[in-house]
Short mmCIF file of C-alpha atoms and ligand atoms in Angstrom, two decimals:
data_model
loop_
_atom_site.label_atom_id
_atom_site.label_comp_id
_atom_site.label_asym_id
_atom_site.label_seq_id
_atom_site.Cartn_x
_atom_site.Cartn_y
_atom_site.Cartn_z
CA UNK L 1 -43.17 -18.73 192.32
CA UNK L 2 -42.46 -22.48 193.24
CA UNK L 3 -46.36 -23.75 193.50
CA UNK L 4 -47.25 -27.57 193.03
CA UNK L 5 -49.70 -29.39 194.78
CA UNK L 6 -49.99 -32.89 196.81
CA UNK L 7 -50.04 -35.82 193.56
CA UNK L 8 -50.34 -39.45 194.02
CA UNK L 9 -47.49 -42.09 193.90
CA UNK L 10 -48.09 -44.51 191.24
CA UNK L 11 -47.79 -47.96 190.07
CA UNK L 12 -44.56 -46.18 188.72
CA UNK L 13 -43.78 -44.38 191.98
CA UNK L 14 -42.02 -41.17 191.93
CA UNK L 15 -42.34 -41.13 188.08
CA UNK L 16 -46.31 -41.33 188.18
CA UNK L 17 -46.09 -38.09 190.56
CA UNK L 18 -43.71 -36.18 188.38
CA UNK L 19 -46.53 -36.30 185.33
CA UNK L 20 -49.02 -35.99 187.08
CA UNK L 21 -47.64 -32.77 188.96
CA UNK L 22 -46.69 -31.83 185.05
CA UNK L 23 -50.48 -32.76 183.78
CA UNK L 24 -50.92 -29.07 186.48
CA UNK L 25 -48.88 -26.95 185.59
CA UNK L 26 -46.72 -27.31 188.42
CA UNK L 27 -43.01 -26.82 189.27
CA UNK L 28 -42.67 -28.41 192.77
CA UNK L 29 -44.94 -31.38 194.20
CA UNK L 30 -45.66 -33.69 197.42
CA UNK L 31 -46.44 -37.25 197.58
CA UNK L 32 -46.24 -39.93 199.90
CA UNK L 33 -44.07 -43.25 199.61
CA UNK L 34 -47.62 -45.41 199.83
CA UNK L 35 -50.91 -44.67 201.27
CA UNK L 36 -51.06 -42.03 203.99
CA UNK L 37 -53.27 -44.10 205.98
CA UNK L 38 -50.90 -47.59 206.04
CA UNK L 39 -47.39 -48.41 206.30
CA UNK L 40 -47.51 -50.86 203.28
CA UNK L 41 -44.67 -49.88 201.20
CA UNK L 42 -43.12 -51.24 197.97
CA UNK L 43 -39.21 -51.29 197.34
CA UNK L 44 -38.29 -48.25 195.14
CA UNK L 45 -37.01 -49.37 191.23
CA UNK L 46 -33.96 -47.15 190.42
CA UNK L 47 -34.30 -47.18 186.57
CA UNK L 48 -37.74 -45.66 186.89
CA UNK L 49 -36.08 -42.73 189.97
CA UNK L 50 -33.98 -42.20 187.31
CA UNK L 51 -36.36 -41.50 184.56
CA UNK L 52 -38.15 -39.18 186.84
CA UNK L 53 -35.09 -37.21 187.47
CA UNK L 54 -35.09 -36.86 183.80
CA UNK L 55 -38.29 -35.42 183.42
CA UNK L 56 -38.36 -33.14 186.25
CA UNK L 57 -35.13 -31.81 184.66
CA UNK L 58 -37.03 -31.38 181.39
CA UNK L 59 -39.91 -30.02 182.79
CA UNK L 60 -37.90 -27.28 185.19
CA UNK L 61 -38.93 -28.99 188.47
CA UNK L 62 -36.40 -28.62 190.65
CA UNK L 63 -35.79 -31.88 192.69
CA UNK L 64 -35.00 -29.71 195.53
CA UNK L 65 -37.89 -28.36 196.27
CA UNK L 66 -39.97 -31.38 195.79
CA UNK L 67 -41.79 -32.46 199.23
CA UNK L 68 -42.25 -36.26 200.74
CA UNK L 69 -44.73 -36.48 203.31
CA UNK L 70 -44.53 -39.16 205.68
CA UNK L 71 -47.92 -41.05 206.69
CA UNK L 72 -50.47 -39.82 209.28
CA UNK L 73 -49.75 -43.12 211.76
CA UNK L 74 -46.35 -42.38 212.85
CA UNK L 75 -46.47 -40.99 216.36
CA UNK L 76 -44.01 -40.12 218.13
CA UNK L 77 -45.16 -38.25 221.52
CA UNK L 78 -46.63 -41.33 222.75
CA UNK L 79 -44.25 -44.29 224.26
CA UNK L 80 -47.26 -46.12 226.33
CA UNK L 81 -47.46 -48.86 224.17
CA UNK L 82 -43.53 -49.49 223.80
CA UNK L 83 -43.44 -51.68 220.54
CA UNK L 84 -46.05 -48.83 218.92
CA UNK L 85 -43.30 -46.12 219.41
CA UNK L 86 -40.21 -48.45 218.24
CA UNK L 87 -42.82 -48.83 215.20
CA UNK L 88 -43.14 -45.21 214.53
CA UNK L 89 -39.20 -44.75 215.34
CA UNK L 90 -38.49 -47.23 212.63
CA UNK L 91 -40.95 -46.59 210.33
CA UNK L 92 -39.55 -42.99 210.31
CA UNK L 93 -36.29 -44.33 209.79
CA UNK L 94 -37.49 -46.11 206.83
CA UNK L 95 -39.24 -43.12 205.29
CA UNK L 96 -35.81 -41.31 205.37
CA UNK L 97 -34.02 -44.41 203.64
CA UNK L 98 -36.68 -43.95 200.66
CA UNK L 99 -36.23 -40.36 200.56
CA UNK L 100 -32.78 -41.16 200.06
CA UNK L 101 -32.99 -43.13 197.41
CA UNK L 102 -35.27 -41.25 195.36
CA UNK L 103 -33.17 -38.03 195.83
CA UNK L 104 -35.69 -36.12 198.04
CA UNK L 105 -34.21 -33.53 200.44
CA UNK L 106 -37.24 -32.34 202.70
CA UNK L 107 -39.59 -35.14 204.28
CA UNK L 108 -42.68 -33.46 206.63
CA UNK L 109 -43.51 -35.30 209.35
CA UNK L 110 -47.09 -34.03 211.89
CA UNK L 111 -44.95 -33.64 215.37
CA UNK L 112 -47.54 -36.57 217.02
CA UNK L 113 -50.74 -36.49 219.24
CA UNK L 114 -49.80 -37.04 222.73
CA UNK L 115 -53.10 -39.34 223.32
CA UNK L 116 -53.17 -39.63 226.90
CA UNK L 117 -49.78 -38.61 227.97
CA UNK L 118 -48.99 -35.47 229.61
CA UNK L 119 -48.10 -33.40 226.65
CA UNK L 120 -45.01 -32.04 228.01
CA UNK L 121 -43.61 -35.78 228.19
CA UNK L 122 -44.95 -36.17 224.97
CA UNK L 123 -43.19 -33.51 223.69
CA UNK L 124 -40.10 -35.21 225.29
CA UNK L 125 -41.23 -38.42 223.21
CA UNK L 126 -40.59 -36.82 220.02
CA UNK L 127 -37.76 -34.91 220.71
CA UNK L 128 -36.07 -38.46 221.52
CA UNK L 129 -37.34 -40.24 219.05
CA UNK L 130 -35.95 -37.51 216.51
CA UNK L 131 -32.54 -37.58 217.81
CA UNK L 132 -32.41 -40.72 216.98
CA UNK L 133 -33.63 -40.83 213.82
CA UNK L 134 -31.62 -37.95 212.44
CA UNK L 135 -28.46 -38.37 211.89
CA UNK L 136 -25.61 -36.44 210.91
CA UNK L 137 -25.02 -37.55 207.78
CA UNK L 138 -28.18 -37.74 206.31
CA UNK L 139 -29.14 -36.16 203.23
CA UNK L 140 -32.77 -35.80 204.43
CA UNK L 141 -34.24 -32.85 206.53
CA UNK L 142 -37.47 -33.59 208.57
CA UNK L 143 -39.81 -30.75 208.30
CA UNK L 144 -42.07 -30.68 211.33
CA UNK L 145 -45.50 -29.30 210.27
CA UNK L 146 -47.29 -26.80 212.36
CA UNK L 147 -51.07 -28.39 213.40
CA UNK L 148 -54.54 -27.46 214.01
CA UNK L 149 -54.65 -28.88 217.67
CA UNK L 150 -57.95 -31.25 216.72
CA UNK L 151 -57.85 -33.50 219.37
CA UNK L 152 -54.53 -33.69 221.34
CA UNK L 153 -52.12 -32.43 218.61
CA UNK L 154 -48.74 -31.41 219.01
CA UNK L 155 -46.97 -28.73 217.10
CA UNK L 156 -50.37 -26.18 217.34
CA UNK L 157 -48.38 -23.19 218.64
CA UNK L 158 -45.46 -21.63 218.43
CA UNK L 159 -44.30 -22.39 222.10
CA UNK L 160 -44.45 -26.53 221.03
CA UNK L 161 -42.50 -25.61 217.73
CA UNK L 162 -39.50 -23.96 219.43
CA UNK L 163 -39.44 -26.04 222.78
CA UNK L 164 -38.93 -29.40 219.67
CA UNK L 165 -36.57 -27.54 217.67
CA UNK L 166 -34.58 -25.90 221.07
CA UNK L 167 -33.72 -29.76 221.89
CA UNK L 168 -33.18 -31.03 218.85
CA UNK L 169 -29.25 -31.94 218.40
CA UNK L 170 -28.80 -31.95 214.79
CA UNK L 171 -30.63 -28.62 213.55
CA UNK L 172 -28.70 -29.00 210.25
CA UNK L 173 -31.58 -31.57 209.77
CA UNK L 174 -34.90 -30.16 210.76
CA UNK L 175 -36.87 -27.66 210.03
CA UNK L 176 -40.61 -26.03 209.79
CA UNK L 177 -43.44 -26.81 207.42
CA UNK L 178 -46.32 -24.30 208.09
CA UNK L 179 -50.00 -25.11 207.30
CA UNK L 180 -52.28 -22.26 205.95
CA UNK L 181 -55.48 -24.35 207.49
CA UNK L 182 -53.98 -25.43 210.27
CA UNK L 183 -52.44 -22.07 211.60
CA UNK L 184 -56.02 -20.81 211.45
CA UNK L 185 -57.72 -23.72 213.23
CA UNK L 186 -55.23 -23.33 215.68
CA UNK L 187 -55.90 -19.38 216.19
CA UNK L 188 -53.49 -17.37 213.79
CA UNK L 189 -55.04 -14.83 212.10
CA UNK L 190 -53.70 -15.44 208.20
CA UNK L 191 -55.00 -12.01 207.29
CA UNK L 192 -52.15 -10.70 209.16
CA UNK L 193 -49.13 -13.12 208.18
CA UNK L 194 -46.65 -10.81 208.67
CA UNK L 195 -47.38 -10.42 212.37
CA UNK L 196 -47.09 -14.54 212.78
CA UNK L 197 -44.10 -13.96 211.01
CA UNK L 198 -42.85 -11.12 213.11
CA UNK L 199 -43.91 -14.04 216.26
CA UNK L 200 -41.91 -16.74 214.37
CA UNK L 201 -38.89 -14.72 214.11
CA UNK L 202 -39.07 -13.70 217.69
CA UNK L 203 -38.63 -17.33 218.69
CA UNK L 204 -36.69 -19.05 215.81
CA UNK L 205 -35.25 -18.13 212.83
CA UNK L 206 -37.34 -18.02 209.67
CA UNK L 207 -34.97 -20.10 207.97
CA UNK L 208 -36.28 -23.07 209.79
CA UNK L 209 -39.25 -22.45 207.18
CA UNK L 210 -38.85 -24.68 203.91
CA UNK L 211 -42.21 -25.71 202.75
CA UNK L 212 -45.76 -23.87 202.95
CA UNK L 213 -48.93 -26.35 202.35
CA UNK L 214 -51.71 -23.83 201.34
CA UNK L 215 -54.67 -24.42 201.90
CA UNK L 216 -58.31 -22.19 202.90
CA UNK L 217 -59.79 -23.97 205.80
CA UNK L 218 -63.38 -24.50 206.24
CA UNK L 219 -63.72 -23.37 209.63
CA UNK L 220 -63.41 -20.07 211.71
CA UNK L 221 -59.91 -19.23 213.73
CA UNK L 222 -59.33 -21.03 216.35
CA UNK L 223 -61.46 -24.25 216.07
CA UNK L 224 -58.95 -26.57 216.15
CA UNK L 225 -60.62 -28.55 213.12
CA UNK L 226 -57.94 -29.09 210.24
CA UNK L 227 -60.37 -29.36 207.51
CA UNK L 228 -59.32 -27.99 204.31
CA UNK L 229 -61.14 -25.36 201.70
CA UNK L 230 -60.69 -25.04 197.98
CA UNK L 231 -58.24 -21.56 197.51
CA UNK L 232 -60.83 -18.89 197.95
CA UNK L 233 -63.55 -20.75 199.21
CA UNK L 234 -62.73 -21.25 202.98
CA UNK L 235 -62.98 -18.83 205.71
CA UNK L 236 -58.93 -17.77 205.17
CA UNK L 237 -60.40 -16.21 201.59
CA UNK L 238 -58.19 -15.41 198.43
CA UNK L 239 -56.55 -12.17 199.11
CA UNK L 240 -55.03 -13.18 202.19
CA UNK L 241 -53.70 -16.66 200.71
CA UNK L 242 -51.84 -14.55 197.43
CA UNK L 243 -50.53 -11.73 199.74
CA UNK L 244 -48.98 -15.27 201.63
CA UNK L 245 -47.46 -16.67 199.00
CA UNK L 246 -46.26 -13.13 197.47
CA UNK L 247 -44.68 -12.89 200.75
CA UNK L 248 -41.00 -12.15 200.59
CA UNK L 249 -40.02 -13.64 203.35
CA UNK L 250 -40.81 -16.69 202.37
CA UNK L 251 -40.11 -16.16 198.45
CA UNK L 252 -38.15 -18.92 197.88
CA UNK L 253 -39.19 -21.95 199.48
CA UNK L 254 -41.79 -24.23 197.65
CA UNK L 255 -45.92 -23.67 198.22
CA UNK L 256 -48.11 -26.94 198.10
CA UNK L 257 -51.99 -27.34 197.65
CA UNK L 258 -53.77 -29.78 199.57
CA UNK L 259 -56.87 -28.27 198.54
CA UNK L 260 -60.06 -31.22 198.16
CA UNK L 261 -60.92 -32.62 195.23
CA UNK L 262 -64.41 -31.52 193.26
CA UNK L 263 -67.82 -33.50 193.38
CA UNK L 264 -69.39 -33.73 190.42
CA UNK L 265 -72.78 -32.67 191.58
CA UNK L 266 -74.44 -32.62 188.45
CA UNK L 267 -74.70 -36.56 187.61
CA UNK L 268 -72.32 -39.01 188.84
CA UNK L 269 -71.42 -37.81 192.85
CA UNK L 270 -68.89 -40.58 193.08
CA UNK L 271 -66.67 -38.77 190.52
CA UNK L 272 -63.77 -36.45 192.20
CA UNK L 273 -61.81 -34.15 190.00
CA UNK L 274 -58.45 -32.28 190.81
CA UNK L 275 -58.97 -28.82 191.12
CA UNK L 276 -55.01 -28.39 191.56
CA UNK L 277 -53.79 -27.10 187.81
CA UNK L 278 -57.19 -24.75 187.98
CA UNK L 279 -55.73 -23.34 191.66
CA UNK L 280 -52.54 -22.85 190.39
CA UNK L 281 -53.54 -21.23 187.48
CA UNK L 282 -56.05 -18.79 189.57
CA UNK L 283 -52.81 -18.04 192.22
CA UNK L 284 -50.10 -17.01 189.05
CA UNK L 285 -52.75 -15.23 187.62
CA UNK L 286 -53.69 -13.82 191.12
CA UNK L 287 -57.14 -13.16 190.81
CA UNK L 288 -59.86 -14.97 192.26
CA UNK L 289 -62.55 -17.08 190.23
CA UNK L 290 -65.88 -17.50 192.22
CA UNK L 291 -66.90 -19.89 189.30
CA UNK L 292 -63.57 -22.04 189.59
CA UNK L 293 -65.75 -25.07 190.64
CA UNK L 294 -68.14 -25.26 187.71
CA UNK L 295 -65.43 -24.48 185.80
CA UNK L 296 -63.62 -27.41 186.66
CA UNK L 297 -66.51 -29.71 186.00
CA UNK L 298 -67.43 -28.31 182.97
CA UNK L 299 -64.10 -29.12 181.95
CA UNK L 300 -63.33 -32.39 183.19
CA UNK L 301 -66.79 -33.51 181.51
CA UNK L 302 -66.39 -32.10 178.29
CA UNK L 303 -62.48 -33.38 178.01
FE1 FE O 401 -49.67 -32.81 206.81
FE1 FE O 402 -50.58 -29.87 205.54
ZN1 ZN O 403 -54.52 -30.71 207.42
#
């Protein structure tokens, strides 16, 4: 199984994620370039992308399956405010430059929120600015991640994901990140996954798939929230998360956690803890811990 979870880019950049994705346990892992929030982004030292190449190879991640997620603030469904959409256009073709550079093969990108655009010309947005963007001789495929629909999200049903990949020129270069908690807010039932599958394949083909972020969602089907549970502890439940990642069809590509970090609700509340090499542990083992929280605190405190 190729499980990791999101990590954090450090002072160090990519190297900082690789040990920290290590530090779980895990053979695959997703970080952003920066802050997911902001734009600010530092130039990327090649002596330390080189030393993380080392230690992935040492530690049998495969750089291939490792996952750069581009920041929440690119949009690109809506052109009202022209030099916000050039912004997001060349932000995006930034993002790809670093992903370059650092050796990373997938970058996910959330389709856009169409704001107060008719969302079929906002669809048309983004399917212009990616044809611009990707290019045929990029190393880099975009992964566009299925959404929740909270507010006026696009990419929340199947019918958005093929219309964007049906007019997208290059397909050599794009592709399909799916969203445990977001394919329940947006009124997939993940208990039967085989059936959105079955859907998926009707449309596109499943190869389009490269990356899963799992995640148990806090909310019912089909309210459009995107707010994600601890594995087990959300309203998706454990079972039907393993029997998704045990899936066949979808066997080889890498699964990411995105799971929230723990409160420590005993003393200190601002403390957070990662509950990611605990998860990970729980999913290989594939049985569910209803104590996993306290466990994690216990041993965060004690260590
Ligand atoms: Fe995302
Ligand atoms: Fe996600
Ligand atoms: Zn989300």
């Amino acid at each position: 199984m190729i499980i990791g979870s999101h990590v954090s880019y450090g002072p160090q950049g990519l190297l900082d994620s690789v040990k920290e994705a290590i530090s779980y346990n895990a053979n695959t892992f997703m970080f952003y370039t920066g802050a997911p929030q902001n734009t600010l982004r530092k130039d990327i030292d090649l002596s330390l992308v080189g030393a993380a190449h080392e230690l992935m190879q040492n530690n049998n991640i495969d750089i291939n399956n490792v996952i750069c997620h581009a920041p929440y603030i690119i949009n690109l469904a809506n052109n009202t405010t022209e030099t916000k959409y050039q912004f997001s256009i060349n932000f995006l073709k930034e993002e790809i430059n670093r992903c370059t550079k650092l050796g990373i093969k997938y970058l996910v990108l959330h389709p856009g929120s169409s704001v107060g655009l008719d969302p079929h010309i906002a669809l048309d947005n983004i399917i212009n600015a990616l044809n611009i963007v990707l290019k045929n001789d990029s190393k880099v495929t975009i992964l566009l991640e299925t959404m929740a629909g909270k507010g006026t999200e696009l990419g929340k049903n199947l019918e958005e994901i093929k219309y964007l990949i049906d007019h997208i020129i290059n397909k050599d270069k794009i592709g399909i990140c799916l969203d445990t908690c977001h394919l329940n807010d947006a009124g997939y039932d993940m208990a039967n996954f085989d059936h959105y599958l079955d859907e998926f394949s009707k449309l596109l083909s499943l190869d389009y798939i490269k990356c899963l972020h799992l995640n148990d969602s806090k909310n019912p089907i089909n309210s459009h929230k995107d707010r994600h549970a601890n594995i087990g502890f959300g309203t998706i439940g454990f079972t039907n998360l393993l029997n998704i990642i045990n899936n066949p069809r979808l066997k080889d590509i890498p699964k990411i956690l995105e799971t929230p970090y723990i409160g420590n609700t005993l003393e200190d509340k601002e403390r957070l803890y990662p509950p990611y090499k605990y998860e990970i542990a729980m999913l290989r083992k594939g049985e569910f811990n209803p104590n996993l929280m306290e466990d994690i605190r216990n041993e965060y405190q004690t260590s």
